[in-house]
mmCIF file of C-alpha atoms and ligand atoms in Angstrom:
data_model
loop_
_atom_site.group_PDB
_atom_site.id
_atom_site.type_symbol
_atom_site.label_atom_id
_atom_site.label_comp_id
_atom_site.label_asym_id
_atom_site.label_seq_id
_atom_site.Cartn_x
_atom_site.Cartn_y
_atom_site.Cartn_z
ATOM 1 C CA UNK A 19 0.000 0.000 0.000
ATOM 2 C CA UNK A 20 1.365 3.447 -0.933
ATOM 3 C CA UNK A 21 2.268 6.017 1.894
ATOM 4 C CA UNK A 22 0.072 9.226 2.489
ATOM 5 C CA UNK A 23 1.665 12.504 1.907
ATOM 6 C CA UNK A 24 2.528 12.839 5.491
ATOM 7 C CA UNK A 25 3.450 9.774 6.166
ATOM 8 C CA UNK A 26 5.826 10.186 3.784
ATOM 9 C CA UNK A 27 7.353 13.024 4.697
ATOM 10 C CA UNK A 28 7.771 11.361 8.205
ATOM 11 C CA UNK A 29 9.332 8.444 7.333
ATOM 12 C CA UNK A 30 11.682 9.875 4.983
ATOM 13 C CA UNK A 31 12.352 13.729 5.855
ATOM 14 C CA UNK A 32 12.356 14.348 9.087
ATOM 15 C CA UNK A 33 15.724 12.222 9.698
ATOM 16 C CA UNK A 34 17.327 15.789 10.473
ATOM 17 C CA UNK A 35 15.475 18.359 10.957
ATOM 18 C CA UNK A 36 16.981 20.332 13.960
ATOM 19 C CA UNK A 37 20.309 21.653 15.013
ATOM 20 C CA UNK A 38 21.666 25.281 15.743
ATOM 21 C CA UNK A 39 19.607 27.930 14.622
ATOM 22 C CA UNK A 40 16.698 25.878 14.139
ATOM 23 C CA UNK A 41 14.220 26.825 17.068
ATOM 24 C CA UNK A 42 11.204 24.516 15.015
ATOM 25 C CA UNK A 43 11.925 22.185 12.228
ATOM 26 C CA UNK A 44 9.654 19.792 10.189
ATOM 27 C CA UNK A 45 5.832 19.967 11.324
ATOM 28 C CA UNK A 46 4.125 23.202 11.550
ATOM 29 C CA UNK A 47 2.942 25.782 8.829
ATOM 30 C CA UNK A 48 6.569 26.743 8.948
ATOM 31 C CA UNK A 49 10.199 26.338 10.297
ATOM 32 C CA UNK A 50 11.515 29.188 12.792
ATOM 33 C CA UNK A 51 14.953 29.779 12.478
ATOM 34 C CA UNK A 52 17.246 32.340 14.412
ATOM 35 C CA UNK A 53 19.487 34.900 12.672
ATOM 36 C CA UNK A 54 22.392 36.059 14.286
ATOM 37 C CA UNK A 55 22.590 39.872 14.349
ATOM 38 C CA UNK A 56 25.504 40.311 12.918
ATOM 39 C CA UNK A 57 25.111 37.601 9.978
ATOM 40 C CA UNK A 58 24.026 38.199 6.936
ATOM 41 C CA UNK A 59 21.337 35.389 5.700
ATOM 42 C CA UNK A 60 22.619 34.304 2.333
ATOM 43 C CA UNK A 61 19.170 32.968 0.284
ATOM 44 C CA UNK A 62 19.507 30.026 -2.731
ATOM 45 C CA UNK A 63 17.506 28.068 -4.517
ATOM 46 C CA UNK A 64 18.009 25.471 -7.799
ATOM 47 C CA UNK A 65 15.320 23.480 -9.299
ATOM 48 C CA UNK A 66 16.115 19.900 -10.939
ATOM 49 C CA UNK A 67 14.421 18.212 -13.227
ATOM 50 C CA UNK A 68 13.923 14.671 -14.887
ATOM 51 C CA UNK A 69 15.726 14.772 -18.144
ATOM 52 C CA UNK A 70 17.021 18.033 -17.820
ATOM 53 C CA UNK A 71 18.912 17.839 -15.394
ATOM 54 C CA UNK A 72 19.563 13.947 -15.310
ATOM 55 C CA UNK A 73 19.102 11.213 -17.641
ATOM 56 C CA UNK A 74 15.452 8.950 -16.691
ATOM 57 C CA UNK A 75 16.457 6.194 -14.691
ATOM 58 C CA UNK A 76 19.031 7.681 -13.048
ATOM 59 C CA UNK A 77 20.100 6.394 -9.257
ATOM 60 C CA UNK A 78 17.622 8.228 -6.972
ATOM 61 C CA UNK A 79 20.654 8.364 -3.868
ATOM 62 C CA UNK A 80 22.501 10.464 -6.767
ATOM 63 C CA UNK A 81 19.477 12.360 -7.411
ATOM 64 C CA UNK A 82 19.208 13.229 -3.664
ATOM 65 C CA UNK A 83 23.147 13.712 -3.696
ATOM 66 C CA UNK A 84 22.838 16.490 -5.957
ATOM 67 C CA UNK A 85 19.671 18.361 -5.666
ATOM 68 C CA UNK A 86 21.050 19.433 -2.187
ATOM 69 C CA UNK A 87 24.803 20.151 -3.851
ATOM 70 C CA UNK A 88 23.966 22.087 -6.175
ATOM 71 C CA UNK A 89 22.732 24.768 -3.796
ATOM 72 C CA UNK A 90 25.330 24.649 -1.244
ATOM 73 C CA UNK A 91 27.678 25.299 -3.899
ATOM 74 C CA UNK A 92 25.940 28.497 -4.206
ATOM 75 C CA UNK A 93 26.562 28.980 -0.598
ATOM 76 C CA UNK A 94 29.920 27.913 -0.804
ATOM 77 C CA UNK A 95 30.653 30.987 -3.894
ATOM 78 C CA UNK A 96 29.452 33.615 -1.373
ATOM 79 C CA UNK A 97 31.286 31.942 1.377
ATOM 80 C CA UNK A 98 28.541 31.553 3.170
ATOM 81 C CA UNK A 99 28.582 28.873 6.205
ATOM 82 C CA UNK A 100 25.861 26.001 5.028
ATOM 83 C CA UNK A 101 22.566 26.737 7.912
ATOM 84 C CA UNK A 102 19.271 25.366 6.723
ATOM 85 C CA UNK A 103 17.625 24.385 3.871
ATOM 86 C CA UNK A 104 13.869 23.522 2.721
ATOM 87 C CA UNK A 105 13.083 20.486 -0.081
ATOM 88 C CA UNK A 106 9.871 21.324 -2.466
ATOM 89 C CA UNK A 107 9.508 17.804 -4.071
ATOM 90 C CA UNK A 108 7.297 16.942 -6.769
ATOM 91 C CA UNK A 109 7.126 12.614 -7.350
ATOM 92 C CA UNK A 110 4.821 10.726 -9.973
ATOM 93 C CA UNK A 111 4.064 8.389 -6.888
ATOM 94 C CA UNK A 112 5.671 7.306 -3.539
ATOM 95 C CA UNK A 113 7.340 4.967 -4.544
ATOM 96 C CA UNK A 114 9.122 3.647 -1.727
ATOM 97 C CA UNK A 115 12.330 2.253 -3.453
ATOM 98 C CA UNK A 116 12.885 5.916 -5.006
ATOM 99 C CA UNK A 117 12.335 7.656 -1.727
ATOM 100 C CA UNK A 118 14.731 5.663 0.627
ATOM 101 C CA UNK A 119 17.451 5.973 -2.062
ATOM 102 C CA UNK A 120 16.760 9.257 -2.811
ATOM 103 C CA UNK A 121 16.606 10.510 1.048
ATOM 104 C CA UNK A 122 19.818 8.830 1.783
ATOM 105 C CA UNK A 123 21.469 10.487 -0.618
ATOM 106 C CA UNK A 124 20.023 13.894 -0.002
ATOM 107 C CA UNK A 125 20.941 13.183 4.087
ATOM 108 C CA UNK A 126 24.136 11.732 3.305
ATOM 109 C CA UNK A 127 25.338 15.176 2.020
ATOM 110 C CA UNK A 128 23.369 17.271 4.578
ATOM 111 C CA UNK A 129 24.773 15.747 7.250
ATOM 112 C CA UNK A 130 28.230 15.996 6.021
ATOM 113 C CA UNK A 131 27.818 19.831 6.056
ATOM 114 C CA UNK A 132 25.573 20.179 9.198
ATOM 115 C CA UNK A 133 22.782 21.141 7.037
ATOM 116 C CA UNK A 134 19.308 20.196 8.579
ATOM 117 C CA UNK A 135 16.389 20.105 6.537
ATOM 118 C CA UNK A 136 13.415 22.526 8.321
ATOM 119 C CA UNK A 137 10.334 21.854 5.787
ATOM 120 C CA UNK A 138 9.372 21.258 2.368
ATOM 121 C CA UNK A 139 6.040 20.684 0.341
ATOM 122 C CA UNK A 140 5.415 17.229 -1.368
ATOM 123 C CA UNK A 141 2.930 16.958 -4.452
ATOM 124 C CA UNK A 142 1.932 14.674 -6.876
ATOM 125 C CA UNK A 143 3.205 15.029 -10.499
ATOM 126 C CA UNK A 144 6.155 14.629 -13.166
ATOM 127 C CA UNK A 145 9.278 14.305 -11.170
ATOM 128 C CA UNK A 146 11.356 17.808 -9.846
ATOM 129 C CA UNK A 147 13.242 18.554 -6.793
ATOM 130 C CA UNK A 148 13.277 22.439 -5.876
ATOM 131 C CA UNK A 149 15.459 22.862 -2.783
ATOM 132 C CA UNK A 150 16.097 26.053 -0.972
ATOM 133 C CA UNK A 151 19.297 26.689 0.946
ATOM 134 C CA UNK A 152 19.557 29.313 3.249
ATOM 135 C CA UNK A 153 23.685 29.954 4.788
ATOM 136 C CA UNK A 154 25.196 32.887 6.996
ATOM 137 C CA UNK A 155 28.154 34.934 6.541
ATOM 138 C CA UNK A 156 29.572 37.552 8.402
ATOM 139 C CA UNK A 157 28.361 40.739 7.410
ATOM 140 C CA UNK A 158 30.105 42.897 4.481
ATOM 141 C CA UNK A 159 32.327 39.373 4.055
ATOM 142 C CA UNK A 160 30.285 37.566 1.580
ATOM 143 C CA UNK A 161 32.681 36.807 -1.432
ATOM 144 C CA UNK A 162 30.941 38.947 -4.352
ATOM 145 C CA UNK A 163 31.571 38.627 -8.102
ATOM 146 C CA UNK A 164 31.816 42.419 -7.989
ATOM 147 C CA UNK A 165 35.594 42.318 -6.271
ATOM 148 C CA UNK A 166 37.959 40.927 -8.468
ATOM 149 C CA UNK A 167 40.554 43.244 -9.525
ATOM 150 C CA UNK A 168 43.537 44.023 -12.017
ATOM 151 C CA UNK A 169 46.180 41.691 -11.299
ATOM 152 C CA UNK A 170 44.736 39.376 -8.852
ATOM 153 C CA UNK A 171 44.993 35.482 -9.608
ATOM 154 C CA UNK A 172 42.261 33.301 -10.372
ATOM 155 C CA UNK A 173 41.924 29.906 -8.888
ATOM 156 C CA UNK A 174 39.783 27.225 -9.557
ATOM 157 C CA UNK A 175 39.746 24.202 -7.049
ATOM 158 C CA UNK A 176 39.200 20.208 -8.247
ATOM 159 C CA UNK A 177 38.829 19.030 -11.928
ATOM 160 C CA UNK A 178 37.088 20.578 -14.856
ATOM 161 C CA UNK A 179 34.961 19.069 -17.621
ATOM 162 C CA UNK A 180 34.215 15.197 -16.547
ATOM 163 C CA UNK A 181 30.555 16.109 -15.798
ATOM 164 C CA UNK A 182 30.939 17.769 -19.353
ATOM 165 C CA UNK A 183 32.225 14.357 -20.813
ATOM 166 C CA UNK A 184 29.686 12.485 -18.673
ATOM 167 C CA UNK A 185 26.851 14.431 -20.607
ATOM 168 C CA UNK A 186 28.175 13.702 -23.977
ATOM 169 C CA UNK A 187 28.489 9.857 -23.157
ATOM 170 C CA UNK A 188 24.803 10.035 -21.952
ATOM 171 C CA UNK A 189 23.953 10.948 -24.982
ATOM 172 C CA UNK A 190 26.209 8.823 -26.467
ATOM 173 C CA UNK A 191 28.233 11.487 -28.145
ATOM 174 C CA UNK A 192 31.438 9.513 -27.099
ATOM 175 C CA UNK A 193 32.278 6.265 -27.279
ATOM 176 C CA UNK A 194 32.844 4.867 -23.689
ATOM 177 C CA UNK A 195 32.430 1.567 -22.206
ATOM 178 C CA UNK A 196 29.445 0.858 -19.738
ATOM 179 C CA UNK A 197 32.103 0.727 -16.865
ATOM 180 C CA UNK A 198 33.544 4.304 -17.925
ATOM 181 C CA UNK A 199 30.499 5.804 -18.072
ATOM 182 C CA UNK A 200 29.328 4.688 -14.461
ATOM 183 C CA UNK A 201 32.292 6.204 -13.458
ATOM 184 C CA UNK A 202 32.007 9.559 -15.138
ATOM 185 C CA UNK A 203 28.049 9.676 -14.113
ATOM 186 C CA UNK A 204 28.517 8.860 -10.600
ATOM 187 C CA UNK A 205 30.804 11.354 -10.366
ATOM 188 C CA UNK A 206 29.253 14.163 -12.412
ATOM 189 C CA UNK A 207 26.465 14.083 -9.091
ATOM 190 C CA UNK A 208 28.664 13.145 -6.190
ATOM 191 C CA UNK A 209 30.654 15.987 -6.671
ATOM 192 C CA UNK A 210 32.844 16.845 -3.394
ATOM 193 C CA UNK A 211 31.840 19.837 -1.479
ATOM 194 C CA UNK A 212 33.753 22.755 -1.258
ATOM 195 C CA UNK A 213 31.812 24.601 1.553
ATOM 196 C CA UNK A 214 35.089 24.426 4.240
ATOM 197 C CA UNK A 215 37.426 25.534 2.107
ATOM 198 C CA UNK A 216 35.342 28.747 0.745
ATOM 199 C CA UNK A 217 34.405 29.609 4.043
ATOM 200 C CA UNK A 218 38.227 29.393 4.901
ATOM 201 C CA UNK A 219 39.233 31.539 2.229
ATOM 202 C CA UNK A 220 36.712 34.484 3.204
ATOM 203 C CA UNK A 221 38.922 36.550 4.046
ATOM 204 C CA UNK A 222 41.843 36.082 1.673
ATOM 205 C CA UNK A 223 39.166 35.625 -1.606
ATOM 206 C CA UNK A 224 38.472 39.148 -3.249
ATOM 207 C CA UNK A 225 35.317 37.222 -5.700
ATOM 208 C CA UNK A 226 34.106 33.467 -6.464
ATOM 209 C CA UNK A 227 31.641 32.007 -8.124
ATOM 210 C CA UNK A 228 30.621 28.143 -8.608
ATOM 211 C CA UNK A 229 31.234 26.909 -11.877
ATOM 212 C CA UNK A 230 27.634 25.725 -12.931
ATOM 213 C CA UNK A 231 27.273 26.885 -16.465
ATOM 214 C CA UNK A 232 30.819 26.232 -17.127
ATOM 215 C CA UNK A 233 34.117 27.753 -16.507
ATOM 216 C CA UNK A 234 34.264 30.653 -19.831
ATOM 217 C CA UNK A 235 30.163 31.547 -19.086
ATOM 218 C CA UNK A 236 30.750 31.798 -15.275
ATOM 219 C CA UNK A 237 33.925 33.608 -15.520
ATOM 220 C CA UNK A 238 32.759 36.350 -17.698
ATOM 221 C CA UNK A 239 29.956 36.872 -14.982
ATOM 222 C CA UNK A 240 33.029 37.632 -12.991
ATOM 223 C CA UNK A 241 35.032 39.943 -15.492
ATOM 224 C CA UNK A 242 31.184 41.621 -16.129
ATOM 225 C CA UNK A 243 30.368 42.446 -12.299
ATOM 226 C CA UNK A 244 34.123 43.156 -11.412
ATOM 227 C CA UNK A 245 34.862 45.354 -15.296
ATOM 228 C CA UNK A 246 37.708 43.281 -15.630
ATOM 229 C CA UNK A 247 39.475 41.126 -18.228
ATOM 230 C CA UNK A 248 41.464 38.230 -17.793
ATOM 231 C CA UNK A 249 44.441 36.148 -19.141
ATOM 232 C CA UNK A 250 43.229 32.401 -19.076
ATOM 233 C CA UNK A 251 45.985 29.957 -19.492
ATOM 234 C CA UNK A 252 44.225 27.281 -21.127
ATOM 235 C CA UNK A 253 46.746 24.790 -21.215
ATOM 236 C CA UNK A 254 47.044 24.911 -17.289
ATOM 237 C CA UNK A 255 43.303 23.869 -16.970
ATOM 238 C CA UNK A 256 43.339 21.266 -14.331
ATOM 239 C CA UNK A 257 41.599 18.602 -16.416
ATOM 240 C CA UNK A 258 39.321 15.409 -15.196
ATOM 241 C CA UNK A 259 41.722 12.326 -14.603
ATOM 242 C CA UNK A 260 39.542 9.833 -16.950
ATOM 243 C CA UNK A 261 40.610 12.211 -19.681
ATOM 244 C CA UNK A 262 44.309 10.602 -19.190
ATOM 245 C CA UNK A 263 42.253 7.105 -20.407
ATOM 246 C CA UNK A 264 40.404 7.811 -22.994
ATOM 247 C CA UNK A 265 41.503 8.694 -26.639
ATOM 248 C CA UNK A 266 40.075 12.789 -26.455
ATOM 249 C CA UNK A 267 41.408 15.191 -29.115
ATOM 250 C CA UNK A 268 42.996 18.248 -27.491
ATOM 251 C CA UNK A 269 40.351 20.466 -28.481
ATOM 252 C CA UNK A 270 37.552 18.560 -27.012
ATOM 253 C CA UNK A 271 39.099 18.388 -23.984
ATOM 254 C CA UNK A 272 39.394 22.308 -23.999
ATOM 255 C CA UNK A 273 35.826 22.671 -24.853
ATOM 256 C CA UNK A 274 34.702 20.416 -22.272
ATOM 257 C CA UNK A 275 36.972 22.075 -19.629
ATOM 258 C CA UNK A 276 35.921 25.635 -21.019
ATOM 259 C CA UNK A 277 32.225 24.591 -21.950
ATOM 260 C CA UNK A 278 31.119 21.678 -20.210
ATOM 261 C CA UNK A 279 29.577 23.006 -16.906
ATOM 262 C CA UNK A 280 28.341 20.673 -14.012
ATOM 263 C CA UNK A 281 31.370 20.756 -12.466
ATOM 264 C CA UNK A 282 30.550 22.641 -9.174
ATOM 265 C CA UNK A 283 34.164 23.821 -8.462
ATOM 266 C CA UNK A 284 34.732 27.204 -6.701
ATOM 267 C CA UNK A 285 36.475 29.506 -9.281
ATOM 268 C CA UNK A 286 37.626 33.001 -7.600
ATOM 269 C CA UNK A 287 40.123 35.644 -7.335
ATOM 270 C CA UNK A 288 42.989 36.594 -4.765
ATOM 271 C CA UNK A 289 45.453 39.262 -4.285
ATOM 272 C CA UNK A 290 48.930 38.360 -5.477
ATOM 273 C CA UNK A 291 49.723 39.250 -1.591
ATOM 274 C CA UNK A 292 47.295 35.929 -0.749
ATOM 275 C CA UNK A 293 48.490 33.596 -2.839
ATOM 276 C CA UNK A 294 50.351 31.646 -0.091
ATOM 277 C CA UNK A 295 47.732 32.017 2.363
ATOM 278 C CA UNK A 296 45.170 29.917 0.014
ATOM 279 C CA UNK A 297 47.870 27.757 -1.291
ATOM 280 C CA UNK A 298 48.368 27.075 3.017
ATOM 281 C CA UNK A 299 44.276 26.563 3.018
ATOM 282 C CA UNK A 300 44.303 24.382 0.011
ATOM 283 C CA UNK A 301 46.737 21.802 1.503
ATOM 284 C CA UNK A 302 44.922 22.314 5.104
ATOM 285 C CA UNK A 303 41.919 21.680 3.802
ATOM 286 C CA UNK A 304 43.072 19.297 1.312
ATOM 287 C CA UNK A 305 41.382 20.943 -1.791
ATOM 288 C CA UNK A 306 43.598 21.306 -4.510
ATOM 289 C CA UNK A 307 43.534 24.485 -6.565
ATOM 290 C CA UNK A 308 45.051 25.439 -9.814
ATOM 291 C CA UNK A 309 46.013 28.811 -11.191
ATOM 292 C CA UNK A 310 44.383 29.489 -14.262
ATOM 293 C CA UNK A 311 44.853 32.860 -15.298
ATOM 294 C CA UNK A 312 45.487 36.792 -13.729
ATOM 295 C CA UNK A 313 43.102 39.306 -13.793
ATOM 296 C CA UNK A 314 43.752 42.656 -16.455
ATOM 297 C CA UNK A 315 41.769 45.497 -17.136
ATOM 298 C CA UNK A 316 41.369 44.877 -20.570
ATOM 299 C CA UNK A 317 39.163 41.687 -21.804
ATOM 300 C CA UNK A 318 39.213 37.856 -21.959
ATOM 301 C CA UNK A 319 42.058 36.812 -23.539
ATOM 302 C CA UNK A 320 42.781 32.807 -23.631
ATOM 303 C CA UNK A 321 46.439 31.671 -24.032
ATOM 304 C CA UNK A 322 47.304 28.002 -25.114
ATOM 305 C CA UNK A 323 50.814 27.008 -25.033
ATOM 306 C CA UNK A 324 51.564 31.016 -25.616
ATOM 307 C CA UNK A 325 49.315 31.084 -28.761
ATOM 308 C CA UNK A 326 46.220 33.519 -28.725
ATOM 309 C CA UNK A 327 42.790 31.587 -29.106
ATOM 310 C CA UNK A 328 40.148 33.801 -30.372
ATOM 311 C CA UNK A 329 36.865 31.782 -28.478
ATOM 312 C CA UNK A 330 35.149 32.880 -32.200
ATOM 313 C CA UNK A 331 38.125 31.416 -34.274
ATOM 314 C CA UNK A 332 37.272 28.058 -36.614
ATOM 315 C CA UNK A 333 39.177 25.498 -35.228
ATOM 316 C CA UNK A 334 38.286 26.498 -31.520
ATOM 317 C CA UNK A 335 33.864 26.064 -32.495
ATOM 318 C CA UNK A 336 33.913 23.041 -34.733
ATOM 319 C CA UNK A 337 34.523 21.454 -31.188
HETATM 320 P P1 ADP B 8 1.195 23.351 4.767
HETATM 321 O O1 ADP B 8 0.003 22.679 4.175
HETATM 322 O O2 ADP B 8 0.905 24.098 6.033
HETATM 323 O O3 ADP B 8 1.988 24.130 3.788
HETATM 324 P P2 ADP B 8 2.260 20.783 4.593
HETATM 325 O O4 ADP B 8 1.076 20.026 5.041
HETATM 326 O O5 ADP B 8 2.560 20.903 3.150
HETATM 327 O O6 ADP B 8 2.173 22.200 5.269
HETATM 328 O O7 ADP B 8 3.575 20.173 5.284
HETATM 329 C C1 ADP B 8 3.554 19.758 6.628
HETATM 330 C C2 ADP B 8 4.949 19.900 7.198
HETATM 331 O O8 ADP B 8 5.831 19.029 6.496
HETATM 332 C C3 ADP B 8 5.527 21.301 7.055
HETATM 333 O O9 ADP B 8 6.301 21.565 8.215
HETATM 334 C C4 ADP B 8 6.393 21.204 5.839
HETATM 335 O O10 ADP B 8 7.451 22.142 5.879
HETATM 336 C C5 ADP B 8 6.886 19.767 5.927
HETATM 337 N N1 ADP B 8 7.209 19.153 4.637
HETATM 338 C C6 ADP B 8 6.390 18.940 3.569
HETATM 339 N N2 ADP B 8 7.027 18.299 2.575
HETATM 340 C C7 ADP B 8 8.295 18.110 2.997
HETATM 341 C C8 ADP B 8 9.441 17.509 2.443
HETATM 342 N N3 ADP B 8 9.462 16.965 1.209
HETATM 343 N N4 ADP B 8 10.587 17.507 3.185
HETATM 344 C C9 ADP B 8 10.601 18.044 4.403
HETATM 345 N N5 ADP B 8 9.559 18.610 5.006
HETATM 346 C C10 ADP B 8 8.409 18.640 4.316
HETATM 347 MG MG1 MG B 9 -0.147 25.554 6.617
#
């Protein structure tokens, strides 16, 4: 017999639904939640849906995985502390199977960064997860994309462009055995979170942002909000280790590194003078971060191996 709404919501949502802050959690018309005074509340939220989003049939615990990491990430680029967050979840039935799966998977990653779950709304209809995340951060620290400035260096932590790769394969753009793709899918959703290390480099950090659209379409929201330019040293891209495996052109790997998106790595800018203050947080925190470029006040200019690419130039779009 299938669960009622609330039964559902007990079974499966309420596994943590309290901790500091959180003065009511799951059960009334809404959560109450204290804000510290001197906090600022930072306010995201990402929808995801079935085929968008991820391919039908996909594992439900990744589903849960990263519904909830995509919006921390957002937290994470303001350098916001992870505090709360709300789950608006929209099912074709309860199916049981889906909802244990997909509930550890959400929990697994919200209780890895303290982040209880307060409320939610559950309705009947074509699968999408909507998921509000609410973080705090100091006020006038929040890392803007409004701060970067001439000759500061931009960072970007992780890997870039196996989600990208894991997209194509989906849609079986690339040639990859069944073992391969696993791999790059499963990893394209549990994507580590980089919540510590952000918060860490608050005050060092003059901008971020999380790579979600990929890294060329998120860093020019950088270079827009901040008037800058940038130098991007292409062939310093820190690239996904499966690319090392496979048989991938050169310029496919650049356009998946530069174009891919999904990646959810913090990309963001530091004074020269900070440099070995993040490099010291990086090994700390065990992140690892690349240097990918330095910030000019002209435009974006990308370098590979010393050559200028123009982003508009043949060889670089039949990729
Ligand atoms: P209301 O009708 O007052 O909006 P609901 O009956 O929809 O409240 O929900 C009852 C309680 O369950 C609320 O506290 C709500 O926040 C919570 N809730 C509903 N769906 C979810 C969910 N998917 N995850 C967590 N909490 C949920
Ligand atoms: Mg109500």
């Amino acid at each position: 017999m299938s669960l009622s709404e609330f039964e559902l919501i007990k079974k499966y949502f309420t596994a943590f639904d309290s901790g500091e802050g959180v003065f009511l959690g799951v059960g009334d018309d809404c959560a109450l939640i204290d804000i510290p005074s001197n906090k600022h509340l930072a306010i995201t939220t990402d929808t995801q849906i079935e085929n968008v989003h991820f391919f039908k049939g996909t594992d439900p615990y990744l589903i849960g995985y990263k519904s909830l990491l995509v919006n921390t990430s957002d937290l994470a680029a303001m350098g916001a502390k992870p505090y709360c967050f709300t789950l608006s979840l929209t099912l074709p039935s309860a199916q049981e199977d889906f909802l244990s799966m997909f509930s550890q998977g959400l929990f697994t990653l919200a209780k890895k960064l303290n982040i209880p779950l307060i409320g939610g709304n559950t309705t009947k209809g074509e699968l999408s997860i909507t998921i509000s995340a609410y973080g705090l951060v100091d006020k006038g620290k929040a890392l803007l994309r409004s701060m970067a400035k001439a000759g500061d260096s931009l960072y970007v932590t992780g890997t870039l462009g196996g989600p990208g790769l894991a997209v194509d394969c989906g849609y079986g753009k690339v040639n990859v055995d069944e073992s391969m793709k696993d791999t790059l899918i499963n990893k394209s959703m549990l994507i580590e979170p980089r919540n510590d290390f952000a918060c860490a480099i608050v005050p060092y950090a003059t901008s971020a942002i999380d790579i979600s659209d990929g890294l060329i379409g998120d860093l020019k929201h950088i270079l827009e909000h901040s008037k800058v330019g940038c130098t991007l040293y292409v062939d310093k891209l820190p690239k996904a280790l499966e690319f090392e495996q496979l048989n991938l052109s050169e310029d496919y790997q650049n356009k998946l590194c530069l174009y891919g998106g999904g990646d959810y790595e913090l990309l963001f800018t530091c004074s020269k003078d900070n440099e070995l203050s993040i490099s010291k947080l990086s090994y700390e925190y065990n992140v690892p971060i690349t240097k990918i470029g330095v910030i000019n006040n002209d435009s974006l200019i990308l370098l590979n191996h010393g050559r200028i690419i123009h982003l508009n130039e043949r060889s670089f779009e039949h990729f």
